C-alpha positions as a Python dict, from the first residue, in 0.01 Angstrom:
ca = {
    (1, 'M'): (0, 0, 0),
    (2, 'G'): (-101, 335, 63),
    (3, 'N'): (103, 639, -73),
    (4, 'K'): (214, 745, 253),
    (5, 'K'): (411, 428, 307),
    (6, 'H'): (557, 483, -35),
    (7, 'N'): (653, 798, 116),
    (8, 'V'): (852, 671, 396),
    (9, 'R'): (1036, 460, 194),
    (10, 'E'): (1169, 745, -24),
    (11, 'S'): (1207, 974, 211),
    (12, 'A'): (1410, 715, 417),
    (13, 'L'): (1644, 651, 103),
    (14, 'E'): (1643, 1014, 7),
    (15, 'I'): (1807, 1112, 362),
    (16, 'L'): (2035, 800, 360),
    (17, 'E'): (2156, 870, 35),
    (18, 'A'): (2225, 1219, 124),
    (19, 'V'): (2442, 1112, 431),
    (20, 'E'): (2669, 884, 220),
    (21, 'K'): (2694, 1146, -79),
    (22, 'N'): (2761, 1470, 115),
    (23, 'Q'): (2821, 1357, 490),
    (24, 'A'): (2462, 1562, 594),
    (25, 'Y'): (2333, 1515, 948),
    (26, 'S'): (2112, 1268, 944),
    (27, 'N'): (1896, 1406, 1249),
    (28, 'L'): (1859, 1798, 1085),
    (29, 'L'): (1787, 1607, 745),
    (30, 'L'): (1541, 1401, 944),
    (31, 'N'): (1336, 1671, 1051),
    (32, 'H'): (1373, 1886, 723),
    (33, 'V'): (1232, 1566, 508),
    (34, 'I'): (939, 1463, 766),
    (35, 'E'): (820, 1879, 739),
    (36, 'R'): (842, 1930, 359),
    (37, 'N'): (745, 1588, 280),
    (38, 'H'): (381, 1627, 547),
    (39, 'I'): (489, 1267, 770),
    (40, 'T'): (273, 1305, 1044),
    (41, 'G'): (158, 1035, 1314),
    (42, 'P'): (316, 686, 1304),
    (43, 'D'): (508, 742, 995),
    (44, 'I'): (735, 967, 1227),
    (45, 'G'): (828, 685, 1416),
    (46, 'L'): (859, 438, 1112),
    (47, 'L'): (1080, 687, 907),
    (48, 'T'): (1326, 741, 1206),
    (49, 'E'): (1362, 352, 1298),
    (50, 'I'): (1414, 284, 905),
    (51, 'T'): (1675, 573, 852),
    (52, 'Y'): (1856, 507, 1154),
    (53, 'G'): (1832, 110, 1188),
    (54, 'T'): (1983, 95, 848),
    (55, 'L'): (2231, 352, 924),
    (56, 'Q'): (2376, 212, 1266),
    (57, 'R'): (2404, -128, 1082),
    (58, 'K'): (2540, -21, 782),
    (59, 'F'): (2856, -263, 778),
    (60, 'T'): (2650, -561, 880),
    (61, 'L'): (2415, -526, 641),
    (62, 'D'): (2638, -514, 345),
    (63, 'Y'): (2803, -835, 486),
    (64, 'Y'): (2443, -976, 430),
    (65, 'L'): (2348, -837, 107),
    (66, 'Q'): (2761, -958, -13),
    (67, 'P'): (2716, -1303, -117),
    (68, 'F'): (2358, -1209, -313),
    (69, 'I'): (2548, -920, -544),
    (70, 'N'): (2700, -1030, -794),
    (71, 'N'): (2800, -693, -1002),
    (72, 'K'): (2874, -344, -924),
    (73, 'I'): (2534, -137, -860),
    (74, 'E'): (2471, 203, -828),
    (75, 'K'): (2516, 377, -496),
    (76, 'W'): (2126, 438, -467),
    (77, 'V'): (2023, 93, -531),
    (78, 'Q'): (2285, -45, -255),
    (79, 'I'): (2101, 210, -9),
    (80, 'L'): (1770, 51, -152),
    (81, 'L'): (1855, -291, -55),
    (82, 'R'): (2032, -193, 255),
    (83, 'L'): (1704, -15, 399),
    (84, 'S'): (1498, -272, 250),
    (85, 'L'): (1684, -557, 455),
    (86, 'Y'): (1731, -376, 752),
    (87, 'Q'): (1341, -402, 759),
    (88, 'M'): (1315, -752, 690),
    (89, 'V'): (1625, -850, 928),
    (90, 'Y'): (1522, -644, 1224),
    (91, 'L'): (1167, -533, 1229),
    (92, 'D'): (884, -788, 1264),
    (93, 'K'): (567, -587, 1241),
    (94, 'I'): (632, -553, 830),
    (95, 'P'): (583, -850, 608),
    (96, 'D'): (837, -948, 382),
    (97, 'R'): (647, -944, 111),
    (98, 'A'): (518, -592, 154),
    (99, 'I'): (884, -468, 195),
    (100, 'I'): (992, -629, -141),
    (101, 'Y'): (694, -522, -338),
    (102, 'E'): (816, -161, -214),
    (103, 'A'): (1174, -180, -299),
    (104, 'V'): (1086, -274, -690),
    (105, 'E'): (822, -11, -690),
    (106, 'I'): (1098, 288, -557),
    (107, 'A'): (1326, 84, -790),
    (108, 'K'): (1118, 71, -1111),
    (109, 'K'): (1042, 480, -993),
    (110, 'R'): (1427, 570, -997),
    (111, 'G'): (1566, 310, -1258),
    (112, 'H'): (1444, 92, -1502),
    (113, 'R'): (1325, -276, -1568),
    (114, 'G'): (1630, -407, -1541),
    (115, 'I'): (1712, -246, -1171),
    (116, 'S'): (1385, -350, -1017),
    (117, 'G'): (1410, -692, -1188),
    (118, 'M'): (1769, -739, -966),
    (119, 'V'): (1656, -560, -641),
    (120, 'N'): (1337, -830, -651),
    (121, 'G'): (1551, -1102, -712),
    (122, 'V'): (1828, -1018, -437),
    (123, 'L'): (1567, -958, -182),
    (124, 'R'): (1393, -1308, -251),
    (125, 'A'): (1729, -1483, -294),
    (126, 'V'): (1806, -1362, 82),
    (127, 'Q'): (1413, -1411, 195),
    (128, 'R'): (1499, -1807, 56),
    (129, 'N'): (1815, -1856, 197),
    (130, 'G'): (1887, -1627, 510),
    (131, 'V'): (2134, -1418, 603),
    (132, 'P'): (2552, -1545, 652),
    (133, 'S'): (2646, -1632, 970),
    (134, 'L'): (2872, -1363, 1136),
    (135, 'S'): (3010, -1622, 1354),
    (136, 'E'): (3206, -1711, 1022),
    (137, 'I'): (3417, -1400, 1054),
    (138, 'K'): (3754, -1550, 1285),
    (139, 'D'): (3943, -1226, 1356),
    (140, 'P'): (3757, -1087, 1681),
    (141, 'I'): (3832, -728, 1581),
    (142, 'E'): (3659, -815, 1222),
    (143, 'R'): (3326, -932, 1382),
    (144, 'I'): (3279, -664, 1657),
    (145, 'A'): (3318, -383, 1363),
    (146, 'I'): (3076, -599, 1104),
    (147, 'E'): (2828, -698, 1383),
    (148, 'T'): (2783, -383, 1532),
    (149, 'S'): (2869, -207, 1226),
    (150, 'H'): (3185, 24, 1362),
    (151, 'P'): (3496, 121, 1154),
    (152, 'E'): (3760, -155, 1202),
    (153, 'W'): (4014, 94, 1318),
    (154, 'M'): (3782, 244, 1589),
    (155, 'V'): (3735, -114, 1729),
    (156, 'R'): (4098, -192, 1748),
    (157, 'R'): (4179, 134, 1901),
    (158, 'W'): (3902, 99, 2150),
    (159, 'S'): (4008, -245, 2255),
    (160, 'E'): (4408, -168, 2285),
    (161, 'Q'): (4269, 162, 2538),
    (162, 'F'): (4029, -19, 2703),
    (163, 'G'): (4016, -403, 2659),
    (164, 'I'): (3778, -638, 2380),
    (165, 'E'): (3507, -697, 2603),
    (166, 'K'): (3441, -333, 2710),
    (167, 'T'): (3452, -229, 2351),
    (168, 'K'): (3242, -498, 2296),
    (169, 'E'): (2968, -381, 2515),
    (170, 'M'): (3012, -10, 2402),
    (171, 'C'): (2964, -124, 2039),
    (172, 'E'): (2692, -311, 2111),
    (173, 'E'): (2527, -35, 2330),
    (174, 'N'): (2553, 194, 2031),
    (175, 'L'): (2312, 15, 1852),
    (176, 'N'): (2050, 117, 2071),
    (177, 'A'): (1826, 366, 2080),
    (178, 'P'): (1857, 608, 2357),
    (179, 'I'): (1591, 710, 2627),
    (180, 'Q'): (1533, 1100, 2618),
    (181, 'T'): (1628, 1274, 2901),
    (182, 'A'): (1589, 1636, 3023),
    (183, 'R'): (1695, 1871, 3276),
    (184, 'V'): (1440, 2045, 3508),
    (185, 'N'): (1464, 2446, 3520),
    (186, 'T'): (1484, 2477, 3908),
    (187, 'T'): (1505, 2822, 3905),
    (188, 'V'): (1121, 2864, 3876),
    (189, 'T'): (978, 2464, 3930),
    (190, 'T'): (1088, 2084, 4094),
    (191, 'R'): (1138, 1785, 3971),
    (192, 'E'): (844, 1656, 4127),
    (193, 'E'): (631, 1943, 3991),
    (194, 'V'): (748, 1886, 3608),
    (195, 'I'): (670, 1511, 3656),
    (196, 'D'): (286, 1574, 3792),
    (197, 'K'): (270, 1819, 3525),
    (198, 'L'): (413, 1577, 3237),
    (199, 'E'): (254, 1263, 3319),
    (200, 'K'): (-86, 1463, 3315),
    (201, 'E'): (-12, 1552, 2983),
    (202, 'G'): (15, 1182, 2913),
    (203, 'F'): (401, 1140, 2922),
    (204, 'E'): (532, 855, 3093),
    (205, 'I'): (824, 1016, 3315),
    (206, 'M'): (1103, 872, 3561),
    (207, 'P'): (1340, 1115, 3763),
    (208, 'S'): (1723, 1026, 3698),
    (209, 'P'): (1894, 825, 3930),
    (210, 'I'): (2221, 989, 3788),
    (211, 'T'): (2135, 1385, 3866),
    (212, 'P'): (1905, 1580, 4075),
    (213, 'E'): (1755, 1775, 3825),
    (214, 'G'): (1733, 1515, 3569),
    (215, 'I'): (1460, 1347, 3458),
    (216, 'R'): (1374, 1035, 3169),
    (217, 'S'): (1076, 1024, 2899),
    (218, 'L'): (1005, 656, 2885),
    (219, 'K'): (706, 772, 2622),
    (220, 'G'): (676, 1121, 2420),
    (221, 'N'): (869, 1340, 2316),
    (222, 'L'): (952, 1620, 2575),
    (223, 'A'): (1100, 1899, 2278),
    (224, 'H'): (679, 1878, 2237),
    (225, 'S'): (555, 1912, 2590),
    (226, 'K'): (395, 2226, 2778),
    (227, 'A'): (676, 2203, 3009),
    (228, 'F'): (971, 2301, 2731),
    (229, 'S'): (754, 2554, 2558),
    (230, 'E'): (722, 2716, 2927),
    (231, 'G'): (1129, 2705, 2990),
    (232, 'L'): (1046, 2444, 3302),
    (233, 'I'): (1296, 2178, 3129),
    (234, 'T'): (1572, 2146, 2865),
    (235, 'V'): (1654, 1853, 2673),
    (236, 'Q'): (1958, 1732, 2761),
    (237, 'D'): (2171, 1387, 2804),
    (238, 'E'): (2272, 1260, 3185),
    (239, 'S'): (2644, 1279, 3105),
    (240, 'S'): (2629, 1650, 2986),
    (241, 'M'): (2400, 1692, 3300),
    (242, 'L'): (2705, 1609, 3479),
    (243, 'V'): (2904, 1933, 3353),
    (244, 'A'): (2768, 2177, 3549),
    (245, 'N'): (2757, 1975, 3884),
    (246, 'A'): (3149, 1900, 3833),
    (247, 'M'): (3174, 2294, 3844),
    (248, 'N'): (3085, 2320, 4212),
    (249, 'I'): (2915, 2640, 4139),
    (250, 'K'): (2844, 2919, 4429),
    (251, 'N'): (2593, 3221, 4410),
    (252, 'D'): (2768, 3527, 4248),
    (253, 'Q'): (3019, 3404, 4097),
    (254, 'F'): (3163, 3520, 3725),
    (255, 'I'): (3168, 3186, 3496),
    (256, 'L'): (3313, 3157, 3149),
    (257, 'D'): (3156, 2875, 2854),
    (258, 'C'): (3403, 2881, 2623),
    (259, 'C'): (3252, 2649, 2372),
    (260, 'A'): (2920, 2700, 2432),
    (261, 'A'): (2641, 2622, 2168),
    (262, 'P'): (2377, 2538, 2164),
    (263, 'G'): (2378, 2636, 2489),
    (264, 'G'): (2299, 2337, 2700),
    (265, 'K'): (2548, 2375, 2978),
    (266, 'T'): (2546, 2738, 2949),
    (267, 'T'): (2155, 2789, 3068),
    (268, 'H'): (2242, 2469, 3346),
    (269, 'I'): (2531, 2672, 3490),
    (270, 'A'): (2295, 2994, 3452),
    (271, 'E'): (2050, 2806, 3666),
    (272, 'K'): (2305, 2714, 3917),
    (273, 'L'): (2332, 3090, 3971),
    (274, 'N'): (2012, 3099, 4116),
    (275, 'G'): (1962, 3445, 3946),
    (276, 'T'): (2299, 3578, 4064),
    (277, 'G'): (2676, 3599, 3907),
    (278, 'K'): (2696, 3580, 3547),
    (279, 'V'): (2786, 3318, 3266),
    (280, 'I'): (2949, 3466, 2966),
    (281, 'A'): (2885, 3201, 2673),
    (282, 'L'): (3092, 3231, 2344),
    (283, 'D'): (3084, 3063, 2028),
    (284, 'L'): (3224, 3047, 1653),
    (285, 'H'): (2905, 3176, 1451),
    (286, 'Q'): (2619, 3421, 1539),
    (287, 'H'): (2376, 3145, 1449),
    (288, 'K'): (2485, 2947, 1671),
    (289, 'I'): (2494, 3210, 1962),
    (290, 'K'): (2162, 3293, 1827),
    (291, 'L'): (2044, 2915, 1982),
    (292, 'I'): (2201, 3004, 2349),
    (293, 'D'): (1993, 3359, 2324),
    (294, 'D'): (1702, 3145, 2260),
    (295, 'N'): (1695, 2879, 2509),
    (296, 'A'): (1826, 3113, 2773),
    (297, 'K'): (1488, 3343, 2698),
    (298, 'R'): (1305, 3043, 2664),
    (299, 'L'): (1399, 2939, 3026),
    (300, 'G'): (1395, 3331, 3176),
    (301, 'L'): (1738, 3324, 3238),
    (302, 'N'): (1874, 3672, 3252),
    (303, 'N'): (2225, 3621, 3359),
    (304, 'V'): (2380, 3500, 3023),
    (305, 'E'): (2544, 3711, 2811),
    (306, 'T'): (2689, 3587, 2466),
    (307, 'E'): (2949, 3674, 2237),
    (308, 'V'): (3094, 3601, 1888),
    (309, 'L'): (3425, 3467, 1955),
    (310, 'D'): (3740, 3278, 1837),
    (311, 'S'): (3810, 3080, 2218),
    (312, 'R'): (4152, 3064, 2113),
    (313, 'K'): (4135, 3444, 2126),
    (314, 'V'): (3961, 3497, 2446),
    (315, 'T'): (4286, 3637, 2645),
    (316, 'E'): (4240, 3926, 2414),
    (317, 'H'): (3881, 3983, 2482),
    (318, 'F'): (3899, 3931, 2869),
    (319, 'Q'): (4100, 4064, 3167),
    (320, 'K'): (4362, 3727, 3311),
    (321, 'N'): (4279, 3603, 3586),
    (322, 'S'): (3887, 3721, 3598),
    (323, 'F'): (3685, 3431, 3596),
    (324, 'D'): (3606, 3200, 3869),
    (325, 'R'): (3541, 2923, 3691),
    (326, 'V'): (3571, 2867, 3315),
    (327, 'L'): (3431, 2587, 3101),
    (328, 'V'): (3611, 2441, 2799),
    (329, 'D'): (3360, 2193, 2621),
    (330, 'A'): (3647, 2160, 2382),
    (331, 'P'): (3556, 2063, 1994),
    (332, 'C'): (3626, 1660, 1970),
    (333, 'S'): (3545, 1354, 1771),
    (334, 'G'): (3190, 1284, 1937),
    (335, 'L'): (3275, 929, 1933),
    (336, 'G'): (3031, 937, 2276),
    (337, 'V'): (2740, 1006, 2084),
    (338, 'L'): (2701, 743, 1807),
    (339, 'R'): (2350, 603, 1953),
    (340, 'K'): (2228, 978, 1824),
    (341, 'K'): (2464, 1049, 1560),
    (342, 'P'): (2533, 711, 1387),
    (343, 'D'): (2711, 867, 1074),
    (344, 'I'): (2955, 1013, 1257),
    (345, 'K'): (3144, 682, 1301),
    (346, 'Y'): (3171, 626, 926),
    (347, 'S'): (3303, 968, 888),
    (348, 'K'): (3578, 1051, 1157),
    (349, 'S'): (3934, 937, 1063),
    (350, 'L'): (4245, 915, 1330),
    (351, 'E'): (4371, 1207, 1167),
    (352, 'D'): (4082, 1407, 1261),
    (353, 'I'): (4189, 1322, 1628),
    (354, 'T'): (4515, 1439, 1655),
    (355, 'S'): (4420, 1768, 1479),
    (356, 'L'): (4135, 1776, 1757),
    (357, 'Q'): (4378, 1764, 2018),
    (358, 'S'): (4600, 2093, 1887),
    (359, 'I'): (4307, 2267, 1846),
    (360, 'Q'): (4182, 2166, 2243),
    (361, 'Q'): (4510, 2271, 2387),
    (362, 'A'): (4471, 2577, 2199),
    (363, 'I'): (4164, 2665, 2381),
    (364, 'L'): (4265, 2549, 2710),
    (365, 'Q'): (4604, 2725, 2703),
    (366, 'Q'): (4407, 3038, 2622),
    (367, 'A'): (4105, 3013, 2885),
    (368, 'A'): (4350, 2880, 3168),
    (369, 'Q'): (4503, 3230, 3172),
    (370, 'L'): (4145, 3362, 3279),
    (371, 'V'): (4071, 3171, 3549),
    (372, 'K'): (4161, 3388, 3930),
    (373, 'P'): (4379, 3188, 4169),
    (374, 'G'): (4185, 2910, 4346),
    (375, 'G'): (3935, 2920, 4062),
    (376, 'L'): (3846, 2595, 3876),
    (377, 'L'): (3925, 2478, 3480),
    (378, 'I'): (3690, 2219, 3355),
    (379, 'Y'): (3759, 2041, 3092),
    (380, 'S'): (3468, 1778, 2906),
    (381, 'T'): (3422, 1653, 2563),
    (382, 'C'): (3137, 1381, 2479),
    (383, 'T'): (3401, 1117, 2323),
    (384, 'V'): (3568, 821, 2439),
    (385, 'D'): (3889, 807, 2323),
    (386, 'K'): (4202, 783, 2560),
    (387, 'I'): (4485, 959, 2420),
    (388, 'E'): (4212, 1252, 2249),
    (389, 'N'): (4097, 1323, 2678),
    (390, 'E'): (4354, 1155, 2869),
    (391, 'G'): (4646, 1267, 2616),
    (392, 'T'): (4499, 1647, 2628),
    (393, 'V'): (4495, 1667, 2979),
    (394, 'N'): (4809, 1524, 3065),
    (395, 'Q'): (4981, 1734, 2850),
    (396, 'F'): (4803, 2053, 2969),
    (397, 'L'): (4922, 1973, 3330),
    (398, 'L'): (5254, 1930, 3180),
    (399, 'T'): (5257, 2298, 3037),
    (400, 'S'): (5092, 2484, 3284),
    (401, 'T'): (5224, 2472, 3612),
    (402, 'E'): (5020, 2668, 3837),
    (403, 'F'): (4748, 2427, 3796),
    (404, 'E'): (4670, 2107, 3953),
    (405, 'A'): (4441, 1808, 3904),
    (406, 'Y'): (4126, 1867, 4137),
    (407, 'P'): (3918, 1631, 4263),
    (408, 'L'): (3612, 1564, 4067),
    (409, 'Q'): (3257, 1623, 4275),
    (410, 'L'): (2981, 1417, 4096),
    (411, 'P'): (2656, 1315, 4240),
    (412, 'E'): (2654, 988, 4433),
    (413, 'A'): (2554, 761, 4172),
    (414, 'I'): (2863, 855, 3932),
    (415, 'T'): (3162, 838, 4200),
    (416, 'P'): (3224, 484, 4133),
    (417, 'F'): (3322, 595, 3753),
    (418, 'V'): (3581, 858, 3879),
    (419, 'E'): (3915, 869, 3891),
    (420, 'E'): (4065, 1158, 4095),
    (421, 'N'): (4045, 1501, 3871),
    (422, 'K'): (3901, 1293, 3604),
    (423, 'V'): (3575, 1087, 3477),
    (424, 'Q'): (3523, 863, 3161),
    (425, 'I'): (3167, 798, 3102),
    (426, 'F'): (3093, 484, 2844),
    (427, 'P'): (2762, 470, 2673),
    (428, 'Q'): (2682, 126, 2871),
    (429, 'D'): (2776, 257, 3233),
    (430, 'F'): (2414, 426, 3255),
    (431, 'G'): (2270, 472, 2911),
    (432, 'G'): (2396, 828, 2901),
    (433, 'D'): (2673, 939, 2589),
    (434, 'G'): (2973, 886, 2647),
    (435, 'F'): (3153, 1150, 2818),
    (436, 'F'): (3447, 1269, 2959),
    (437, 'I'): (3539, 1546, 3245),
    (438, 'A'): (3813, 1662, 3412),
    (439, 'C'): (3886, 1934, 3637),
    (440, 'F'): (4218, 2177, 3772),
    (441, 'K'): (4258, 2412, 4052),
    (442, 'K'): (4473, 2732, 3952),
    (443, 'G'): (4676, 2839, 4264),
    (444, 'N'): (4776, 2707, 4582),
    (445, 'V'): (4514, 2428, 4717),
    (446, 'K'): (4638, 2456, 5075),
    (447, 'Q'): (4616, 2844, 5079),
    (448, 'I'): (4306, 2894, 4896),
    (449, 'D'): (3967, 2731, 4997),
    (450, 'I'): (3741, 2734, 4725),
    (451, 'I'): (3509, 2487, 4882),
    (452, 'Q'): (3272, 2728, 5111),
}
């Protein structure tokens, strides 16, 4: 085995160990390790596959390993066994003997002869006997949880909220790698021109069937394209693109984006203003504000202003009734993006959801005061949880009598999923992130017509 391949498995072990011990973000760690360990070419793909695949299927792999491990083992050894078994079960181009050889070599280097012998014994026993059948798990909730590697409380909660079949579909979809999508900067080009340019660069592109400014990359990383560096596109999920579409933006409007970093929706709003009006983007942290500024600069957008500010204090800094549109893309449990950030499903708890709801209410109550009469307040999250989403907006309407539910206006492909003023998008609906969007109007609808 070459050193480079050996390095890939060690790097995967390093990332997975850090995620397990420190609850580090796998996507950030992956990029850091790729750079630091000088991993290049196809090895980047292999490292990504092993790291995400092992993380995505942690509970399933532990279930498969359980009959073959008799004694308590160190955490790094357990992770090494998981990532080796992941390759044996789910990857068909790597021979078992190569996987076992490399696992044993890493065990020798990290541990001692006893550990390497145990790793060798466990993996060879799995090779001989095969993994246990999941059909032996009788309880349907527990079976979905193990089969798709989601916490049991999460599967039970979703089943109660959406039904077991929908939950199973969502959990299975969460195991699939997402298709990369991007938004075309329509202030400087068209979707057709961008597709043509990207295809000449060697990308395989199709127009999004969901949003008019979206594209899907079937081959190639769009973040490395000339179109990206020239400010013609922004890498963004199709579900996320729907938020600016839902805001019914007109030229010359004054818009507030309360929780804006890294700026995907802010810049989308700015693009929809067509070089007119202004969008003010807020975030708690200076380093995240820089991300928004960098994005706006790359896209050539001059109608974006940024400020470091806690959105729970917006009424101390802005005049009441001063914005045409206010977006609260609220801090949420993030259960709609488990395909891209699988570490979230192991770190979130029921208590997290409850505490987030109170923060969301506080931001909504403050932000609502800044909306002009006749203006719109948009609430969005990248999560799938009925109590967190619908509970929050129902509570908002109960306590904010000057607002009323306002019909969501979204691209035609989304209308089957819309229920009056809100939409819950599931990952399996069209392959985008799980997302929730709700729209409210301030003032008397009969007297103020905002759709002109």
